[in-house]
Coordinates of C-alpha atoms in Angstrom, one line a residue:
M1415 CA -94.1 16.5 26.1
T1416 CA -91.3 15.6 28.7
F1417 CA -87.9 17.0 29.5
E1418 CA -84.8 14.7 29.7
T1419 CA -81.4 15.6 31.6
V1420 CA -78.6 15.9 29.1
Y1421 CA -75.2 14.7 30.9
A1422 CA -72.1 16.0 29.2
D1423 CA -68.7 13.4 29.4
A1424 CA -65.5 15.2 29.3
P1425 CA -64.6 16.2 26.1
A1426 CA -61.6 14.9 24.8
P1427 CA -58.3 16.7 24.8
D1428 CA -59.2 17.5 20.9
G1429 CA -63.1 17.5 20.6
P1430 CA -65.1 20.3 20.8
A1431 CA -65.3 21.5 24.6
L1432 CA -68.5 24.1 23.2
F1433 CA -70.5 20.9 23.8
P1434 CA -70.0 20.0 27.4
T1435 CA -70.5 24.3 28.3
M1436 CA -73.6 24.3 26.4
S1437 CA -75.2 21.4 27.6
T1438 CA -74.2 22.7 31.7
M1439 CA -75.6 25.9 31.1
R1440 CA -78.3 26.4 33.0
A1441 CA -80.0 29.3 34.2
M1442 CA -78.1 30.1 37.3
R1443 CA -80.6 33.3 39.6
R1444 CA -78.7 33.0 42.8
L1445 CA -75.4 35.0 42.5
K1446 CA -72.5 35.8 45.2
P1447 CA -72.6 39.7 45.7
D1448 CA -68.9 39.6 44.8
A1449 CA -67.9 42.4 42.1
V1450 CA -67.2 40.6 38.3
P1451 CA -63.9 42.5 37.4
D1452 CA -64.5 45.1 34.5
E1453 CA -62.2 42.9 32.2
T1454 CA -64.0 40.0 32.2
I1455 CA -67.7 42.0 31.8
D1456 CA -65.3 42.9 28.5
Q1457 CA -64.7 39.5 27.7
L1458 CA -68.7 39.1 27.7
I1459 CA -69.3 41.4 25.2
Q1460 CA -66.3 40.7 23.1
A1461 CA -68.1 37.5 22.6
A1462 CA -71.5 38.8 22.0
V1463 CA -69.8 41.1 19.5
W1464 CA -68.4 38.0 17.5
G1465 CA -71.6 36.9 16.9
P1466 CA -73.6 36.9 13.7
S1467 CA -75.5 40.4 13.2
G1468 CA -78.1 39.5 10.4
G1469 CA -77.7 41.8 7.4
N1470 CA -73.8 42.6 9.4
M1471 CA -75.3 46.2 10.3
Q1472 CA -74.0 45.4 13.9
C1473 CA -76.1 48.5 15.3
Y1474 CA -75.9 46.7 18.3
E1475 CA -74.7 49.1 21.8
Y1476 CA -74.7 46.7 25.4
V1477 CA -75.6 49.2 28.6
V1478 CA -73.5 47.5 31.5
V1479 CA -74.9 48.2 34.9
T1480 CA -72.2 47.7 37.7
D1481 CA -73.1 50.7 40.1
R1482 CA -74.7 49.5 43.2
A1483 CA -76.5 52.8 43.0
V1484 CA -78.4 52.2 39.7
M1485 CA -79.0 48.9 40.6
A1486 CA -80.7 49.5 43.6
E1487 CA -83.0 51.9 41.1
L1488 CA -83.7 49.4 39.3
A1489 CA -84.3 46.8 41.9
P1490 CA -88.2 48.1 42.3
L1491 CA -88.9 47.6 38.5
W1492 CA -87.4 44.3 38.4
K1493 CA -89.9 43.2 41.3
R1494 CA -93.0 44.8 39.5
C1495 CA -92.0 42.5 36.0
V1496 CA -91.2 39.1 38.2
D1497 CA -94.3 39.6 40.5
A1498 CA -96.5 40.1 37.1
Y1499 CA -94.9 37.4 35.5
L1500 CA -95.4 35.2 38.2
A1501 CA -98.9 36.0 38.8
T1502 CA -99.4 35.1 35.1
T1503 CA -97.4 33.4 32.6
G1504 CA -95.2 31.8 35.5
K1505 CA -98.1 31.0 37.7
H1506 CA -98.1 27.0 36.1
A1507 CA -95.5 24.5 35.3
P1508 CA -95.0 24.4 31.6
E1509 CA -96.2 20.9 30.5
G1510 CA -94.4 18.1 31.1
M1511 CA -92.1 19.8 34.0
D1512 CA -91.9 18.1 37.0
E1513 CA -94.1 20.6 39.6
A1514 CA -91.2 20.1 42.1
A1515 CA -88.8 21.2 40.0
Y1516 CA -90.7 24.0 38.8
R1517 CA -91.3 25.3 42.8
R1518 CA -87.3 25.3 43.0
M1519 CA -87.0 27.1 39.4
V1520 CA -89.9 29.7 41.1
A1521 CA -88.0 29.6 44.6
A1522 CA -84.9 30.6 42.6
I1523 CA -86.7 33.7 40.3
E1524 CA -87.9 34.9 44.0
Y1525 CA -84.6 34.9 45.5
Q1526 CA -83.5 36.7 42.4
R1527 CA -85.8 39.1 42.6
D1528 CA -85.5 39.5 46.8
H1529 CA -81.5 40.2 45.8
F1530 CA -81.7 42.0 42.6
A1531 CA -79.8 45.0 44.7
E1532 CA -77.1 43.1 44.9
T1533 CA -76.4 42.1 41.7
P1534 CA -72.8 42.6 40.3
A1535 CA -73.6 43.0 36.6
L1536 CA -76.5 43.3 34.2
I1537 CA -76.2 43.6 30.7
I1538 CA -78.9 45.0 28.6
P1539 CA -78.8 44.5 24.7
C1540 CA -80.1 47.0 22.8
Y1541 CA -80.5 48.0 18.9
K1542 CA -81.9 50.7 16.7
F1543 CA -82.8 48.8 13.1
P1544 CA -81.1 51.1 10.6
E1545 CA -83.6 53.0 8.3
P1546 CA -84.1 50.7 4.9
R1547 CA -83.2 52.1 2.1
F1548 CA -85.4 51.3 -1.4
D1549 CA -85.4 52.4 -4.8
E1550 CA -88.2 52.0 -7.3
E1551 CA -86.5 49.3 -9.0
G1552 CA -86.0 47.6 -6.1
L1553 CA -90.0 47.6 -5.0
G1554 CA -90.9 46.7 -8.2
I1555 CA -88.3 43.5 -8.1
Y1556 CA -89.9 42.8 -4.8
A1557 CA -93.2 43.2 -5.7
E1558 CA -93.1 40.4 -8.4
S1559 CA -90.8 38.1 -6.8
L1560 CA -93.2 37.5 -3.7
G1561 CA -96.8 37.9 -6.0
P1562 CA -100.0 39.6 -4.7
A1563 CA -100.3 37.2 -1.7
G1564 CA -96.8 37.4 -0.7
L1565 CA -97.1 41.0 -0.5
E1566 CA -100.7 40.8 1.2
H1567 CA -98.9 38.7 4.3
M1568 CA -95.7 41.0 4.5
T1569 CA -98.3 43.9 5.0
N1570 CA -100.3 41.9 7.5
T1571 CA -96.7 41.1 9.5
Q1572 CA -94.7 43.9 9.1
T1573 CA -94.6 44.5 12.9
R1574 CA -93.7 40.5 13.5
F1575 CA -91.3 40.9 10.7
Q1576 CA -89.5 43.6 12.1
A1577 CA -88.9 42.2 15.1
L1578 CA -87.5 39.4 13.7
A1579 CA -85.0 41.3 12.0
E1580 CA -84.0 43.0 15.2
G1581 CA -83.8 40.1 17.0
S1582 CA -81.6 37.9 14.7
C1583 CA -79.2 40.9 14.9
V1584 CA -79.0 40.6 18.6
Y1585 CA -79.7 36.7 20.2
P1586 CA -77.0 35.5 18.5
G1587 CA -74.5 37.5 20.2
V1588 CA -76.9 37.3 23.7
Q1589 CA -76.1 33.4 23.2
N1590 CA -72.3 34.2 23.0
V1591 CA -72.9 36.3 26.3
L1592 CA -74.2 33.2 27.8
L1593 CA -71.8 30.9 26.5
A1594 CA -68.6 32.7 27.6
A1595 CA -70.0 33.3 31.3
R1596 CA -70.4 29.7 31.6
A1597 CA -66.5 29.3 30.0
L1598 CA -65.5 31.7 32.6
G1599 CA -67.5 30.4 35.5
L1600 CA -70.0 32.8 35.5
A1601 CA -73.9 32.7 36.5
A1602 CA -76.2 34.4 34.1
N1603 CA -79.7 33.9 32.9
L1604 CA -81.7 35.2 30.0
T1605 CA -84.6 37.3 31.0
I1606 CA -86.9 39.3 29.1
W1607 CA -89.9 40.2 31.5
H1608 CA -87.8 44.2 32.1
L1609 CA -90.1 44.8 28.3
M1610 CA -93.2 45.0 30.6
L1611 CA -92.1 48.1 31.8
E1612 CA -89.2 49.0 28.9
Q1613 CA -90.2 52.8 28.9
E1614 CA -89.2 53.2 32.9
W1615 CA -86.2 51.0 32.4
K1616 CA -84.8 52.8 29.3
K1617 CA -85.7 56.2 31.7
A1618 CA -84.3 54.9 34.1
L1619 CA -80.6 53.9 32.2
G1620 CA -81.0 57.0 29.7
I1621 CA -81.4 54.4 26.7
P1622 CA -82.9 56.7 23.8
S1623 CA -86.6 56.2 23.0
D1624 CA -85.8 55.2 19.4
T1625 CA -83.3 51.9 20.7
H1626 CA -85.1 49.1 21.4
T1627 CA -83.9 46.7 24.2
F1628 CA -84.0 43.0 23.6
A1629 CA -83.1 41.3 27.0
A1630 CA -81.3 41.8 30.6
I1631 CA -79.0 39.2 31.7
P1632 CA -78.0 39.3 35.3
V1633 CA -74.4 38.1 36.0
G1634 CA -72.5 37.2 38.7
W1635 CA -70.5 34.4 40.6
P1636 CA -72.8 31.4 41.3
Q1637 CA -73.6 30.2 44.7
G1638 CA -74.5 27.1 43.3
N1639 CA -72.7 24.6 41.0
F1640 CA -73.6 24.2 37.1
G1641 CA -75.0 20.8 36.2
P1642 CA -76.6 19.1 33.4
V1643 CA -79.8 21.2 31.6
R1644 CA -83.3 19.1 31.3
R1645 CA -84.2 19.6 27.6
R1646 CA -86.6 17.8 25.7
P1647 CA -85.3 14.7 23.4
V1648 CA -84.1 15.4 20.0
A1649 CA -85.7 12.5 18.8
D1650 CA -89.1 15.0 19.9
V1651 CA -88.2 18.1 18.2
V1652 CA -87.1 16.6 14.8
H1653 CA -89.0 16.7 12.0
R1654 CA -87.2 15.0 8.7
D1655 CA -87.9 16.7 5.2
R1656 CA -91.1 17.7 6.0
W1657 CA -93.5 18.4 9.4

């Protein structure tokens, strides 16, 4: 597996401007401390709300942190999560990634960790999945449709299925946040490290215990420049008709 650099040409006047936006949407971790206007943050959340939501239930909520005192309270939690990540999963470069490039990425992660209290805005997408509504007739059809093997599989994978069902309601909106940020010239990056200490994060932010959090997205004006992303070539990831 190798990574390639995707270069985006300037779009034609009537062409799909979204493609150059996506192909230069790097994770930007070095942020200026300058505030992001509330109306600009609202644009990001509006983009999230426009995103698809599994089952069209739209039970998402977004915690937006801009208060420096609250950010300073979160900074030690962020440091603990980042340190835990860098000591384990993040200790080695992914297969196919140049070691020097990976060290630059780690340096940016460490910079963000050490300057987290200066983060202009942090977006926490949340979701509380509604209680399912079943009836006897529907459960009978469910069992008949899946068969014994399917029922056993669903029983054994219910936790994963529930997590994916919730994720399908949240992450399309998260991607819209990242796209909107890039389109507005804002730096942002998607992280889930906070989940290692999720209960402490929820307590600090007053998030109800029965509501799940799905990401922590730092947002601000970038110190550096946007550039082409490095991704695996399309030919390496596509399986036509069958694996």
